Short mmCIF file of C-alpha atoms in Angstrom, two decimals:
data_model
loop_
_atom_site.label_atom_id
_atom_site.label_comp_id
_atom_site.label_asym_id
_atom_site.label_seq_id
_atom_site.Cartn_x
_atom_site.Cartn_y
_atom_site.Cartn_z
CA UNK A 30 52.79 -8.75 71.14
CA UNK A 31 51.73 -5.90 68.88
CA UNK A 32 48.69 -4.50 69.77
CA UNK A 33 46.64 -1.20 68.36
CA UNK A 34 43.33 -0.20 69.75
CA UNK A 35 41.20 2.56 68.53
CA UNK A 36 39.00 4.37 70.70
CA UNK A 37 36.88 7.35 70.38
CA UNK A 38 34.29 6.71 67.80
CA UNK A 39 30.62 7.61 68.08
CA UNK A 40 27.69 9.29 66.78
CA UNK A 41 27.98 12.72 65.91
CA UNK A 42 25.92 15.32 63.93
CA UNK A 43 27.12 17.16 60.44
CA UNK A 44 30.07 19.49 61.08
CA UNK A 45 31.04 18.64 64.20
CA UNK A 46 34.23 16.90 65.54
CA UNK A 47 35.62 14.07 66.59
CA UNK A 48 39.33 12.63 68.13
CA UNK A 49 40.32 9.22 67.49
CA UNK A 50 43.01 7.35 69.27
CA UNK A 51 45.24 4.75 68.84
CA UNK A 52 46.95 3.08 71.49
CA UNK A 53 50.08 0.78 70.87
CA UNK A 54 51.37 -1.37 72.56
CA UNK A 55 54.53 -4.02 71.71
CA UNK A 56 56.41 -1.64 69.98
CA UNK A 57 57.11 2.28 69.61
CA UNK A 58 54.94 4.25 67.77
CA UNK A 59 57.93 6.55 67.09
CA UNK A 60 59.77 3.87 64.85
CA UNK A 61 57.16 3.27 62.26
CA UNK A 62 55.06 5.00 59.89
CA UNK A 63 51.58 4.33 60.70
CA UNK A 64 48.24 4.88 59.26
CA UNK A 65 44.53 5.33 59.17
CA UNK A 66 42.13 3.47 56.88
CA UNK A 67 38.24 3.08 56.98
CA UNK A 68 35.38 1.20 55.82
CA UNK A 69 32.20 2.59 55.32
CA UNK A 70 29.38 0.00 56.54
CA UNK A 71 29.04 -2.63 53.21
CA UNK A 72 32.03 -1.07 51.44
CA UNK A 73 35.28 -1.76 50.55
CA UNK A 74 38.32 -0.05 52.17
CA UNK A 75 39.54 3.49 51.90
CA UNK A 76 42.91 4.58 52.78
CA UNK A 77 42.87 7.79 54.84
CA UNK A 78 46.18 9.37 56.43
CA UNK A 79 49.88 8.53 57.33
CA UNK A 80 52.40 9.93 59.77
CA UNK A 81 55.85 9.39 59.29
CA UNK A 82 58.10 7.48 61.91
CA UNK A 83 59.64 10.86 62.80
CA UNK A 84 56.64 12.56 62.75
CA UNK A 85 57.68 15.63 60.47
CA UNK A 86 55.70 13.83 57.33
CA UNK A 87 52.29 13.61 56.75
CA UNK A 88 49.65 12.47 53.60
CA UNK A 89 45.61 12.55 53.31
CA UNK A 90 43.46 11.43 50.46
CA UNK A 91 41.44 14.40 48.60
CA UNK A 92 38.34 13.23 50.37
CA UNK A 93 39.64 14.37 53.87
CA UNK A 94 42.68 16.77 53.10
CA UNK A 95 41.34 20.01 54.85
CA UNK A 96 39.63 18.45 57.43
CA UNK A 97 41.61 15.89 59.32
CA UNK A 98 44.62 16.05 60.98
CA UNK A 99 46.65 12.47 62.32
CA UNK A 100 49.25 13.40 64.73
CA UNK A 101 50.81 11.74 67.58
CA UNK A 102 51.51 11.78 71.28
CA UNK A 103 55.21 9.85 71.86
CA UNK A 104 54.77 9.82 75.75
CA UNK A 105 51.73 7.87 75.49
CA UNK A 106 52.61 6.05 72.60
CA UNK A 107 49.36 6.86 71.12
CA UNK A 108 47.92 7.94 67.28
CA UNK A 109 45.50 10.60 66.99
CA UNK A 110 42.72 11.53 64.32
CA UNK A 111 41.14 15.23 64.82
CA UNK A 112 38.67 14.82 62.64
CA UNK A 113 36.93 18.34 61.95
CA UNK A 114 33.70 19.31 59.47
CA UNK A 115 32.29 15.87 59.57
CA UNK A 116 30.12 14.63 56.44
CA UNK A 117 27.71 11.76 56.37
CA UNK A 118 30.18 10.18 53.46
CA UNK A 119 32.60 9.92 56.91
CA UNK A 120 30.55 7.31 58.45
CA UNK A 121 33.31 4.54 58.23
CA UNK A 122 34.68 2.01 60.67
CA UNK A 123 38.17 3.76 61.06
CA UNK A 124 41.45 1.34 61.72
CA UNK A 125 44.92 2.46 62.66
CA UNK A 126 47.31 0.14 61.01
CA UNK A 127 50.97 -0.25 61.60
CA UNK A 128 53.33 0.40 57.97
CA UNK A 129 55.77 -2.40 57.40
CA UNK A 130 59.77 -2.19 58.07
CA UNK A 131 61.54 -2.40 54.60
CA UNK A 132 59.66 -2.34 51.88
CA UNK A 133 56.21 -0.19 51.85
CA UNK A 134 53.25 -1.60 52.69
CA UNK A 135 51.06 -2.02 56.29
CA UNK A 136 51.34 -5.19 58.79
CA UNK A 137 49.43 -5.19 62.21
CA UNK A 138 45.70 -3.47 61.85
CA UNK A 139 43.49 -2.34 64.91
CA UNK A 140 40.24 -3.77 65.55
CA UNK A 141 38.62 -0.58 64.92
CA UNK A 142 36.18 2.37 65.89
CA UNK A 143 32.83 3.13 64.66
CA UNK A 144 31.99 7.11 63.63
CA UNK A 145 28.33 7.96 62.76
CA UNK A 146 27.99 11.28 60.71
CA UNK A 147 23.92 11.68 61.29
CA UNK A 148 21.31 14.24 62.42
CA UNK B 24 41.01 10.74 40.10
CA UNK B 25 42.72 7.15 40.32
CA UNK B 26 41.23 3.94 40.48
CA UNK B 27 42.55 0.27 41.45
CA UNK B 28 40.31 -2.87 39.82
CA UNK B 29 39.61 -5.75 41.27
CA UNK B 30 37.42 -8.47 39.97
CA UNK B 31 34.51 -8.22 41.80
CA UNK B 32 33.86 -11.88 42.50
CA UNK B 33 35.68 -15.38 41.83
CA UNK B 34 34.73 -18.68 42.51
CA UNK B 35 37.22 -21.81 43.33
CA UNK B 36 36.79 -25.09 44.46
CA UNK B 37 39.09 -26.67 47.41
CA UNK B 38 41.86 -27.56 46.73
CA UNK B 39 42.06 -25.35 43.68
CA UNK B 40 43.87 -22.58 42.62
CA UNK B 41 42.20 -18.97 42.65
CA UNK B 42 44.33 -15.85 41.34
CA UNK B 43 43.09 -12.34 41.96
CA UNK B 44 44.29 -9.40 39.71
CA UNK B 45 44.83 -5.56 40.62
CA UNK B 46 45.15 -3.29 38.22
CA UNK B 47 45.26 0.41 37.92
CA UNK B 48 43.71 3.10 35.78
CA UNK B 49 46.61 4.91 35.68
CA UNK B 50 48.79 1.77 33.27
CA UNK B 51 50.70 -1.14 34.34
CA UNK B 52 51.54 -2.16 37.38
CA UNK B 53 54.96 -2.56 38.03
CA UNK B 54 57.05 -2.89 41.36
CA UNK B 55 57.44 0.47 41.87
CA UNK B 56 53.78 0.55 43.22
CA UNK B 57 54.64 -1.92 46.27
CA UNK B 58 51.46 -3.89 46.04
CA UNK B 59 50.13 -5.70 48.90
CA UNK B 60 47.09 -7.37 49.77
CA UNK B 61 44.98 -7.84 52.58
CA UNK B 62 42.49 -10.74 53.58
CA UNK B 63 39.17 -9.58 55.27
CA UNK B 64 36.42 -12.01 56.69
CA UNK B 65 33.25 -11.20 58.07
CA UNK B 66 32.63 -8.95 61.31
CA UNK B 67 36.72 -9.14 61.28
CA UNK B 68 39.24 -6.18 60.43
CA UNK B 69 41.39 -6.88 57.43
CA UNK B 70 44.58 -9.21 57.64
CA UNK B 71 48.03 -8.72 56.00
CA UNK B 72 49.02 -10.79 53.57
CA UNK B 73 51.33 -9.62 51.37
CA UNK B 74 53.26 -6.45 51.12
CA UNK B 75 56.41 -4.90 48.88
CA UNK B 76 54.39 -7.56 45.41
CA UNK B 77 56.20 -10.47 46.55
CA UNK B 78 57.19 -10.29 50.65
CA UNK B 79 54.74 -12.30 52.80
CA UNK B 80 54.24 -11.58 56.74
CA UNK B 81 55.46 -14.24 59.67
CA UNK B 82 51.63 -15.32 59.63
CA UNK B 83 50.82 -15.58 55.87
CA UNK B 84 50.30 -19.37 55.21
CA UNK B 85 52.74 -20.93 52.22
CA UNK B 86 49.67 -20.92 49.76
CA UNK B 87 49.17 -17.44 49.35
CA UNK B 88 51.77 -15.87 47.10
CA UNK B 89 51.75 -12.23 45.31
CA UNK B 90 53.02 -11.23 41.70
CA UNK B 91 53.04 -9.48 38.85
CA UNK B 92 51.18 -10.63 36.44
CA UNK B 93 51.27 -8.46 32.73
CA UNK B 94 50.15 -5.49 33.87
CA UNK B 95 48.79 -6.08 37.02
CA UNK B 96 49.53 -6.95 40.43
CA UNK B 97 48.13 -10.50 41.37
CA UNK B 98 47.39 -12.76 44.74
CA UNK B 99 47.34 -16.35 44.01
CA UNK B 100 45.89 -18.78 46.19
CA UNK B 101 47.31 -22.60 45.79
CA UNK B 102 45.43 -25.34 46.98
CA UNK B 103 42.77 -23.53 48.33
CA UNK B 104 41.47 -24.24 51.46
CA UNK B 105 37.40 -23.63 52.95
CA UNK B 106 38.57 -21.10 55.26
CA UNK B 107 39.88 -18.81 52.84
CA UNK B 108 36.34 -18.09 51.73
CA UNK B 109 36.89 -14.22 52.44
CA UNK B 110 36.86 -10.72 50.93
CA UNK B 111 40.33 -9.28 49.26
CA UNK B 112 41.94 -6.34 48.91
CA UNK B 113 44.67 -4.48 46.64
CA UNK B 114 46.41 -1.70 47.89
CA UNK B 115 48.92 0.36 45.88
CA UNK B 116 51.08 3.15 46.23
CA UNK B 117 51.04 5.65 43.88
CA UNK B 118 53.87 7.99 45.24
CA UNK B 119 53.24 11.63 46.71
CA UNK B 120 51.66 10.36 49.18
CA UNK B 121 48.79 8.91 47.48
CA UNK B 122 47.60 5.64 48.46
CA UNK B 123 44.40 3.65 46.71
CA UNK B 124 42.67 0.56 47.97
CA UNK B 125 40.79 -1.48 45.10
CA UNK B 126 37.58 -2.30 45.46
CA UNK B 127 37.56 -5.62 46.54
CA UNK B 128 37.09 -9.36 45.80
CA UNK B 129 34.74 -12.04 47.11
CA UNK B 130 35.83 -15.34 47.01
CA UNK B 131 33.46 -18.10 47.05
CA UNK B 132 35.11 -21.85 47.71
CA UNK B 133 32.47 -24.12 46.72
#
C-alpha cells in the first residue's frame, strides 16, 4: 500500500527554519517525481515544489523560490522540505504528494503537517 | 502572474448532473496543460480524481469524468450522489516548471 507521511511541522517565529519530511512507504521514492503542496488554514490549495524521479530536476513557485529547498534522502526513502526565511503568508498545512506514471499529474497525497509562521 | 478560475460555488441535486469548469488567464485550455482534479472534504487532505484531462485513478468512481470543454478544462459529475458534497480543485501545468491550483469549488447537493 502506498503510504506518505509528513512530519516536522510546528510553530515557529518569522525568519526562522524549518525541515519537513516525507516518509514513503509502498513504493520507491526514487521512481517518481514527487511534490509539495499546501493549504493555508480556510484557503484553497497552492502548489509548492517538485523533485524529479532522478533527482537532478527541481521547480518552486515565485512565492518560495529563494527560500526553500525539496531534496531527498534515497536510503531512507524519505522527501525533505528545508524551509528557510519563514513568512507568516507560509502558515499552510503542507502535503507531499506522489506525481502520476504516464501522463502528468499527482496520485497518492499525505495526510499532512501543520507550520505556524507567528511571534 | 497566472491565474486558474474556478466557479466559486455550484449547487446540484442527487442524482443530477454537476459540471465544474477550469479555466486559465493565460487562453484556452487545451491538453497540453494536463488538467487534473482533485476532490477535498472537510478535515480530509485532497483526493485524486482525475489526471492527464481525461485519465481517472483505480479509485475514481465511474461518475466522475474530466474534459475539455471550449476553452476550459471541465469535471463532470453524473448522477450525483450525497457524498460528493465536497470542495474541488483544478490543477494545471503550465510548463517550465510552473504549476497553478485554481481556487476552488464548493459543491452543495441539496
Amino acid at each position: 500500500e502506498v503510504q506518505l507521511v509528513e512530519s516536522g511541522g510546528g510553530l515557529v517565529q518569522p525568519g526562522g527554519s524549518l525541515r519537513l519530511s516525507c516518509a514513503a512507504s509502498g513504493f520507491t521514492l526514487s521512481s517518481y517525481w514527487i511534490h509539495w503542496v499546501r493549504q493555508p488554514p480556510g484557503k484553497g490549495l497552492v502548489w509548492v515544489s517538485r523533485l524529479n524521479d532522478d533527482g537532478t530536476y527541481t521547480n518552486y513557485a515565485d512565492s518560495v523560490k529563494g527560500r526553500f529547498t525539496i531534496s531527498r534522502d534515497n536510503a531512507k526513502n524519505t522527501l525533505y522540505l528545508q524551509m528557510n526565511s519563514l513568512r507568516a503568508e507560509d502558515t499552510a498545512v503542507y502535503y507531499c504528494v506522489r506525481g502520476t506514471v504516464g501522463a502528468p499529474g499527482l496520485d497518492h497525497w499525505g495526510l499532512g503537517t501543520l507550520v505556524t509562521v507567528s511571534s | 502572474q497566472t491565474v486558474v478560475t474556478q466557479e466559486p460555488s455550484v449547487t446540484v441535486t442527487p442524482g443530477g448532473t454537476a459540471t465544474l469548469t477550469c479555466a486559465s488567464s493565460t487562453g484556452a485550455v487545451t491538453s497540453d496543460y494536463h488538467s487534473n482534479w482533485f476532490q477535498q472534504k472537510p478535515g480530509q487532505a485532497p483526493r485524486s480524481l482525475i489526471y492527464g484531462t481525461t485519465n481517472k485513478h483505480s479509485w475514481t468512481p465511474a461518475r466522475f469524468s474530466g474534459s475539455l470543454l471550449g476553452d476550459k478544462a471541465a469535471l463532470t459529475l453524473s448522477g450525483v450522489q450525497p457524498e460528493d458534497e465536497a470542495d474541488y480543485y483544478c490543477l494545471l501545468d503550465f510548463g517550465g516548471g510552473q504549476l497553478v491550483f485554481g481556487g476552488g469549488t464548493k459543491l452543495t447537493v441539496l
